[in-house]
Short mmCIF file of C-alpha atoms and ligand atoms in Angstrom, two decimals:
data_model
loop_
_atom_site.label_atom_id
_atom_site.label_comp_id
_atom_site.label_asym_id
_atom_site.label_seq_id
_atom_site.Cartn_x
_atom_site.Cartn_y
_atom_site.Cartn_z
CA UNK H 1 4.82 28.34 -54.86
CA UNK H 2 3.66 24.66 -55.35
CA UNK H 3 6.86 22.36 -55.27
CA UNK H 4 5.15 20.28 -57.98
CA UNK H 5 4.80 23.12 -60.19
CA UNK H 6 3.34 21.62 -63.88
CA UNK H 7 7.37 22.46 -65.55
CA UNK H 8 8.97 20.60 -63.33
CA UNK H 9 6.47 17.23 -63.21
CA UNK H 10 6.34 17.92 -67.09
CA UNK H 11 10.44 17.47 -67.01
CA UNK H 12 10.43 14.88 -64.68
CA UNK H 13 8.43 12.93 -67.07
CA UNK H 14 10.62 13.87 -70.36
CA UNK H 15 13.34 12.29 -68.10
CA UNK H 16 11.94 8.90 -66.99
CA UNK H 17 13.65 6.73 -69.53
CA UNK H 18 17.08 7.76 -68.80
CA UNK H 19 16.07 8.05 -64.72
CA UNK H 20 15.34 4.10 -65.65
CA UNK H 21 18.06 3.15 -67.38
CA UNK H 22 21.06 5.12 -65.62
CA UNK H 23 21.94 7.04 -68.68
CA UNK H 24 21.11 10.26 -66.90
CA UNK H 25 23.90 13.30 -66.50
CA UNK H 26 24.58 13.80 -63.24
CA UNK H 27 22.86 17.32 -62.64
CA UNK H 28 19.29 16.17 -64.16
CA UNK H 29 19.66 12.66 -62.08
CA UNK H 30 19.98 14.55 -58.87
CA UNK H 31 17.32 17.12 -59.68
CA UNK H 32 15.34 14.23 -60.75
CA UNK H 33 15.63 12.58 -57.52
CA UNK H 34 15.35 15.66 -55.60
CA UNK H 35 11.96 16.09 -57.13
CA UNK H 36 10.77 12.35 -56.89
CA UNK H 37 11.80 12.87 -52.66
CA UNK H 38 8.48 15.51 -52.83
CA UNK H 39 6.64 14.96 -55.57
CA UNK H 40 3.92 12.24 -54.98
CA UNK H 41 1.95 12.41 -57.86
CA UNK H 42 5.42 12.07 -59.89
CA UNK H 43 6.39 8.28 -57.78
CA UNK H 44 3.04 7.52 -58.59
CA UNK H 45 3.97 8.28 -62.62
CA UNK H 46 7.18 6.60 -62.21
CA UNK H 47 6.03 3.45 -60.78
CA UNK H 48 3.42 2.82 -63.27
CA UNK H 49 6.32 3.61 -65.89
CA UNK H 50 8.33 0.27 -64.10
CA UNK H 51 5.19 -1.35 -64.56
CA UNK H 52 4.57 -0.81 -67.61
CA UNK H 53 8.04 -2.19 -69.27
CA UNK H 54 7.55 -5.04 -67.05
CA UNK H 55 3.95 -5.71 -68.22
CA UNK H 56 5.65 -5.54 -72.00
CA UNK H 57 8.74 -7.47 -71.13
CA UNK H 58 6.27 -10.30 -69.92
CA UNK H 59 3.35 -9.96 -72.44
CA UNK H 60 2.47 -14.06 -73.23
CA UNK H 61 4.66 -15.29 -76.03
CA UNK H 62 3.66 -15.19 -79.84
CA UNK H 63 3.33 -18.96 -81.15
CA UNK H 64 3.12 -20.18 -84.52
CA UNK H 65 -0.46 -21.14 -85.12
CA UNK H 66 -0.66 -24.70 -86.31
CA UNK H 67 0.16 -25.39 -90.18
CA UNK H 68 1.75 -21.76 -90.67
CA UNK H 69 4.66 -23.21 -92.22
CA UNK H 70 2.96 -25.57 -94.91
CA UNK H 71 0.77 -22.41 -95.87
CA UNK H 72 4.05 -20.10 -96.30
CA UNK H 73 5.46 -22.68 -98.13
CA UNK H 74 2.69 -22.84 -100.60
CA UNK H 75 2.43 -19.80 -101.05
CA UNK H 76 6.34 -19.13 -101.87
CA UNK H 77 5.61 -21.94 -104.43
CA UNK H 78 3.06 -19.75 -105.81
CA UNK H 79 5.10 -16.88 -105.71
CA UNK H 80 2.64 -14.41 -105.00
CA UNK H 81 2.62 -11.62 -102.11
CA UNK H 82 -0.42 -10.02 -100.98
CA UNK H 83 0.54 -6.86 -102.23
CA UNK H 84 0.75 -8.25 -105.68
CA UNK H 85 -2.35 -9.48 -105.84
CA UNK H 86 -4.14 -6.30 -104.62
CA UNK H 87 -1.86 -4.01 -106.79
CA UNK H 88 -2.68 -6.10 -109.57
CA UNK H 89 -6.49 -7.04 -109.72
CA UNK H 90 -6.48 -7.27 -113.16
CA UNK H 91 -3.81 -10.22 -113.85
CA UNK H 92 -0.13 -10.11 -115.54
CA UNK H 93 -1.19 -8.13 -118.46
CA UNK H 94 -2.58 -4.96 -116.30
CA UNK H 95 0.51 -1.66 -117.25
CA UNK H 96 0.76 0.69 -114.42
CA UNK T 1 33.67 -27.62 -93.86
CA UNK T 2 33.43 -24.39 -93.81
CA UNK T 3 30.06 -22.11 -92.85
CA UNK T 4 27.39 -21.07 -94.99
CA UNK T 5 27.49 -17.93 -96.62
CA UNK T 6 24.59 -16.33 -94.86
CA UNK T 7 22.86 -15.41 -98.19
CA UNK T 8 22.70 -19.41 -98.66
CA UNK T 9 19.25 -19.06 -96.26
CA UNK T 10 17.95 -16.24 -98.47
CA UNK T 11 17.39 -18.07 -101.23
CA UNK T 12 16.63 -21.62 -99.89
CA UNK T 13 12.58 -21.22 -98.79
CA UNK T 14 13.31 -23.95 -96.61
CA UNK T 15 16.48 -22.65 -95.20
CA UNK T 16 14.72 -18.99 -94.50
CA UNK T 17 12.24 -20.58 -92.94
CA UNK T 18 13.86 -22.93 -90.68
CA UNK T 19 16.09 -20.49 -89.75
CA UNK T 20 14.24 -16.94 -89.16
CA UNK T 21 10.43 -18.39 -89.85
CA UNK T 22 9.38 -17.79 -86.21
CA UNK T 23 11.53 -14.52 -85.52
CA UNK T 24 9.54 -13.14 -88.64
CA UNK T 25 6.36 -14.32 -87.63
CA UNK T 26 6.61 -13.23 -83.86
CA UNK T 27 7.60 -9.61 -85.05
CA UNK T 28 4.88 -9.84 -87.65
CA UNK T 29 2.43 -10.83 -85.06
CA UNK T 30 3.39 -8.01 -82.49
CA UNK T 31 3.37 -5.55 -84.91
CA UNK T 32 -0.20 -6.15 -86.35
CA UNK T 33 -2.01 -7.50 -83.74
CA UNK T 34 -3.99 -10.15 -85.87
CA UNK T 35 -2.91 -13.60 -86.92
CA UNK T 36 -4.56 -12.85 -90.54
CA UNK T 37 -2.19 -9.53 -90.88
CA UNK T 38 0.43 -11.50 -89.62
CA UNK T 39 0.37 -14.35 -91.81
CA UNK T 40 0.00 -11.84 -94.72
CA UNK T 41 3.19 -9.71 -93.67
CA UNK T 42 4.92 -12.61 -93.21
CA UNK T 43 4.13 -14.39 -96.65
CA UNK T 44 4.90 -10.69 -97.76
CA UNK T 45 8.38 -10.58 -96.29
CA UNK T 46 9.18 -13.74 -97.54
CA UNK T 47 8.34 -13.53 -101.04
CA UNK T 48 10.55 -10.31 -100.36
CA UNK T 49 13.21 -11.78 -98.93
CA UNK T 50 13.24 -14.49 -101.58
CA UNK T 51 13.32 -12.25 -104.95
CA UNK T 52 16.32 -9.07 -102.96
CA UNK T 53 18.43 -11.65 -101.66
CA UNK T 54 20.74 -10.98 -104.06
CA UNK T 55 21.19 -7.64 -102.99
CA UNK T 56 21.99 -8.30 -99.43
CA UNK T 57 25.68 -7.58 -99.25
CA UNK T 58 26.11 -8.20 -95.58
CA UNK T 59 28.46 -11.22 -94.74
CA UNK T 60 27.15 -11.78 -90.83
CA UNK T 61 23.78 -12.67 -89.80
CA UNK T 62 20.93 -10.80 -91.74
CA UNK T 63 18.58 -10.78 -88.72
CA UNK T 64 18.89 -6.88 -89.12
CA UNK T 65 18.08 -6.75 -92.78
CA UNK T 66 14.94 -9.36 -92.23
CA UNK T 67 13.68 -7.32 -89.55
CA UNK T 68 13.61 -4.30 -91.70
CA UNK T 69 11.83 -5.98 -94.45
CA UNK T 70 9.37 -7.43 -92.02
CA UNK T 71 8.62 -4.02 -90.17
CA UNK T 72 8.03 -2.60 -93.84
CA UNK T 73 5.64 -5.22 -94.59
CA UNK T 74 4.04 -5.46 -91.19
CA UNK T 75 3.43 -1.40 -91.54
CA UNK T 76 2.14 -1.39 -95.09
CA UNK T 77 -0.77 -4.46 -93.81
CA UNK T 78 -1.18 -2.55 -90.51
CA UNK T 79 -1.83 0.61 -92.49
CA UNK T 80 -4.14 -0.45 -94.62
CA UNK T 81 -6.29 -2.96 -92.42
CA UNK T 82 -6.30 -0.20 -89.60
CA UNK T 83 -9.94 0.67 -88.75
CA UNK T 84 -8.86 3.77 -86.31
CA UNK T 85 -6.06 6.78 -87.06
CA UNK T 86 -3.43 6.55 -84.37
CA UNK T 87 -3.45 8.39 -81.08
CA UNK T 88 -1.49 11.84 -81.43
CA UNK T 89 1.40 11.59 -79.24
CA UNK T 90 2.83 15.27 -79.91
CA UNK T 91 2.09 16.47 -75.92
CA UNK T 92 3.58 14.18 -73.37
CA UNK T 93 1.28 11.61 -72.49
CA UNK T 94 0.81 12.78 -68.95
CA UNK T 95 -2.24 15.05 -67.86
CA UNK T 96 -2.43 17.36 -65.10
CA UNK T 97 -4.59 18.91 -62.69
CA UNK T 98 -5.33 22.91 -62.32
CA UNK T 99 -3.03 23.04 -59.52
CA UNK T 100 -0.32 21.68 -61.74
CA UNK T 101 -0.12 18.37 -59.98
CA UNK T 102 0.66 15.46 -62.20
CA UNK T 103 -2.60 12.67 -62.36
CA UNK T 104 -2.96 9.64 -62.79
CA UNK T 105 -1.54 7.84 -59.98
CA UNK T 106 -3.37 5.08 -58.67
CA UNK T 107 -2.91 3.28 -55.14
CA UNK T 108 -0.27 0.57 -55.74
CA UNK T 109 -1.22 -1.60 -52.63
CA UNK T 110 -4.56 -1.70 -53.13
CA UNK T 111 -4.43 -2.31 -56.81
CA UNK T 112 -6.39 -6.13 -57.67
CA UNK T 113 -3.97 -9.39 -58.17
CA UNK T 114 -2.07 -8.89 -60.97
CA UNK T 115 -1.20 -12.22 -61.74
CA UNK T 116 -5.30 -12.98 -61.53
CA UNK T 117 -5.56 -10.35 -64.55
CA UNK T 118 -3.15 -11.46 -66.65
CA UNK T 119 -5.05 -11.84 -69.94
CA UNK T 120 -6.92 -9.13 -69.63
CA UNK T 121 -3.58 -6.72 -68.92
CA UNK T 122 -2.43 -8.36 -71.79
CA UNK T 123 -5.12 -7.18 -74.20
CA UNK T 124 -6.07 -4.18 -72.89
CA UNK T 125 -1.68 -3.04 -73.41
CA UNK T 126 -1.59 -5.42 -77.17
CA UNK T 127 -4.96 -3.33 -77.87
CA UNK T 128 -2.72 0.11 -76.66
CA UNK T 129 0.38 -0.75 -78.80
CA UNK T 130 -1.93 -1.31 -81.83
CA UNK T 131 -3.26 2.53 -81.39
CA UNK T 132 0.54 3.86 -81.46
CA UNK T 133 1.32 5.34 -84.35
CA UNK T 134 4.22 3.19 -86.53
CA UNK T 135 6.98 4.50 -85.54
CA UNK T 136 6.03 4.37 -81.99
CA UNK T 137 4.67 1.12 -82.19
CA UNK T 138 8.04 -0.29 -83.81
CA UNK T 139 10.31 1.06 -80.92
CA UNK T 140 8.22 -1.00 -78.35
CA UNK T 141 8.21 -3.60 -79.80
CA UNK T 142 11.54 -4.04 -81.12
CA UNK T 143 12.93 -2.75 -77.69
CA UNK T 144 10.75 -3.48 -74.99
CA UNK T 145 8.82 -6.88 -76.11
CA UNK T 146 11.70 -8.26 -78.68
CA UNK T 147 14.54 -7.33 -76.42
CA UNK T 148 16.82 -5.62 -79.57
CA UNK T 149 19.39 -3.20 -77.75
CA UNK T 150 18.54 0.41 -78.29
CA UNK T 151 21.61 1.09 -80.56
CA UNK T 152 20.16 -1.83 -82.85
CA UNK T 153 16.80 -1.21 -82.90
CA UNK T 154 17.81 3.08 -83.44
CA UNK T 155 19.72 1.76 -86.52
CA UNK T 156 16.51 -0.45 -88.22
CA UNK T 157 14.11 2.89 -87.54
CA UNK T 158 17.00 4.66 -89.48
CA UNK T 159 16.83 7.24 -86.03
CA UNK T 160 19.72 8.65 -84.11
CA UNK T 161 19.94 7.40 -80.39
CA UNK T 162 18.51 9.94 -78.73
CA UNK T 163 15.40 10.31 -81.31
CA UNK T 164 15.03 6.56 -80.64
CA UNK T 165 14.72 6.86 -76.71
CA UNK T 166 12.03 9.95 -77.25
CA UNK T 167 9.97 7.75 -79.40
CA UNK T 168 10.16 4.46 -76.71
CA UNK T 169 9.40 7.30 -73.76
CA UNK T 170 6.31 8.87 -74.91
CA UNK T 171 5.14 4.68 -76.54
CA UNK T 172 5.81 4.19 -72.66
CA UNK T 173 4.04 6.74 -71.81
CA UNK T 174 0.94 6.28 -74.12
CA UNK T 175 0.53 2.30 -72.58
CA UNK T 176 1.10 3.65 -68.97
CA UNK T 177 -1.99 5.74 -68.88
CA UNK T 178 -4.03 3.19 -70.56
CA UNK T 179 -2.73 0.56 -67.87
CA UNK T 180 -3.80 3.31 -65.27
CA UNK T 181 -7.34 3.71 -66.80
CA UNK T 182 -7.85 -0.10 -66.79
CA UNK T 183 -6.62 0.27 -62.69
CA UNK T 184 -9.36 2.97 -62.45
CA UNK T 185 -11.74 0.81 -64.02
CA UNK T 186 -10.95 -1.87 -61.88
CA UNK T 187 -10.92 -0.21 -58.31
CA UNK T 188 -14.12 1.54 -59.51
CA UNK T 189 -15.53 -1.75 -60.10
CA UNK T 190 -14.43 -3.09 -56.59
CA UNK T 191 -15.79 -0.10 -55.17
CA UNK T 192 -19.05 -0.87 -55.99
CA UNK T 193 -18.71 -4.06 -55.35
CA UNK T 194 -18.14 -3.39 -51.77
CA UNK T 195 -20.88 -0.67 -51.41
CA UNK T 196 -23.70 -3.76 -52.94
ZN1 LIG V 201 6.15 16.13 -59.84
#
């Protein structure tokens, strides 16, 4: 029987969050590791999991594009969300 | 002299914005992937903000009740500008082969620089999180790109703990095998290269 039988890759990767973050019980982080110690394909999975929170933890930051807060304080003046003015296409006097 | 009420900066525009302005944008932003949709959810959220304040009822910092305004407001843009349906993330996002091995695992030390492909990583995982379905999308980016602790973040999804950890795991999940196809793409490409 394969050791890397598709159950136990398929609960390996279920389990990769907690494996991360040490919030595993103690039976599924040893059979966890167990696994990992012969399972190839699974480090592979695992290490592009690290990788991947990294790549998110490190994304380039959002900025503010220039003048945002002039426009969002005109339009607070004006009172008037987007949602209103779809909703409402027909002016103040429009019932739903 | 004693500190402000907190509700003080819900109803001063100028106050809101000084204070929480670029928290509401940068979650804004994340979430919809567009600096249009952005700048709409965030006039949205204000405007919001603005005409409920007096029904917040908290007494410490309303980060928690902004940030569930804004995801509300970011969804209901993203939902309606969206030009594709989500990805289905029901199956966990990890394929396998006939023999049951697991796929999708690429040679780490030959991979290109990573540092050299910044933008493009970038985009190609900002392009992945905009495919994620809300709720999926929310939990990476309030946990993994925004940094709020999981019990936080759980509580502004309205999800227990554990439901909250399933949802970040198969996001992960979902962005790791689009990172791997963009690794394919790329040793494919340097493949050829080297054959020319
Ligand atoms: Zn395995």
């Amino acid at each position: 029987m394969s050791e890397c039988s598709r159950n136990l890759c398929a609960r390996v990767g279920e389990l990769l969050l907690q494996f991360r973050d040490g919030s595993l019980p103690i039976d599924d982080l040893t059979f966890v590791r167990e696994h990992l110690h012969r399972c190839p394909p699974c480090v592979g999975i695992f290490k592009s999991y690290e990788e991947v929170v990294e790549v998110l933890q490190r994304l380039q930051p959002v900025r503010m594009p220039p003048g945002l807060l002039e426009r969002m304080r005109r339009k607070i003046a004006e009172g008037a969300s987007i949602e209103d003015e779809q909703n409402d296409p027909d002016g103040p006097c429009a019932d739903a | 002299m004693p500190p402000d009420p907190p509700i003080r900066a819900l109803l001063d525009p100028e106050l809101l914005l000084e204070r929480y302005g670029e928290r509401i944008y940068r979650l804004a932003r994340r979430m919809t992937n567009s600096d249009a949709d952005a700048e709409d959810a965030m006039q949205n959220t204000l405007i919001k903000i603005l005409r409920k304040a007096d029904t917040y009822r908290g007494d410490s910092d309303p980060m928690g009740w902004i940030y569930r305004i804004t995801l509300n407001e970011a969804r209901e843009i993203h939902r309606r500008r969206s030009r594709r349906p989500a990805v289905s993330l029901d199956q966990l996002p990890i394929e396998f082969d006939e023999s049951g091995h697991a796929l999708g695992v690429r040679d780490h030390e030959r991979r290109p620089d990573r540092a050299a492909m910044a933008t493009e990583i970038d985009e190609r995982i900002r392009a992945a999180i905009d495919e994620l379905p809300d709720g999926y999308r929310e939990a990476v980016v309030l946990h993994d790109i925004e940094g709020v602790p999981y019990a936080e973040a759980a509580d502004l999804l309205e999800l227990t703990l554990g439901g909250f950890k399933t949802r970040l795991h198969r996001a992960r999940l979902h962005l790791r095998s689009r990172l791997d196809a963009l690794w394919s793409e790329m040793t494919a490409d340097g493949a050829r290269t080297e054959d020319a």
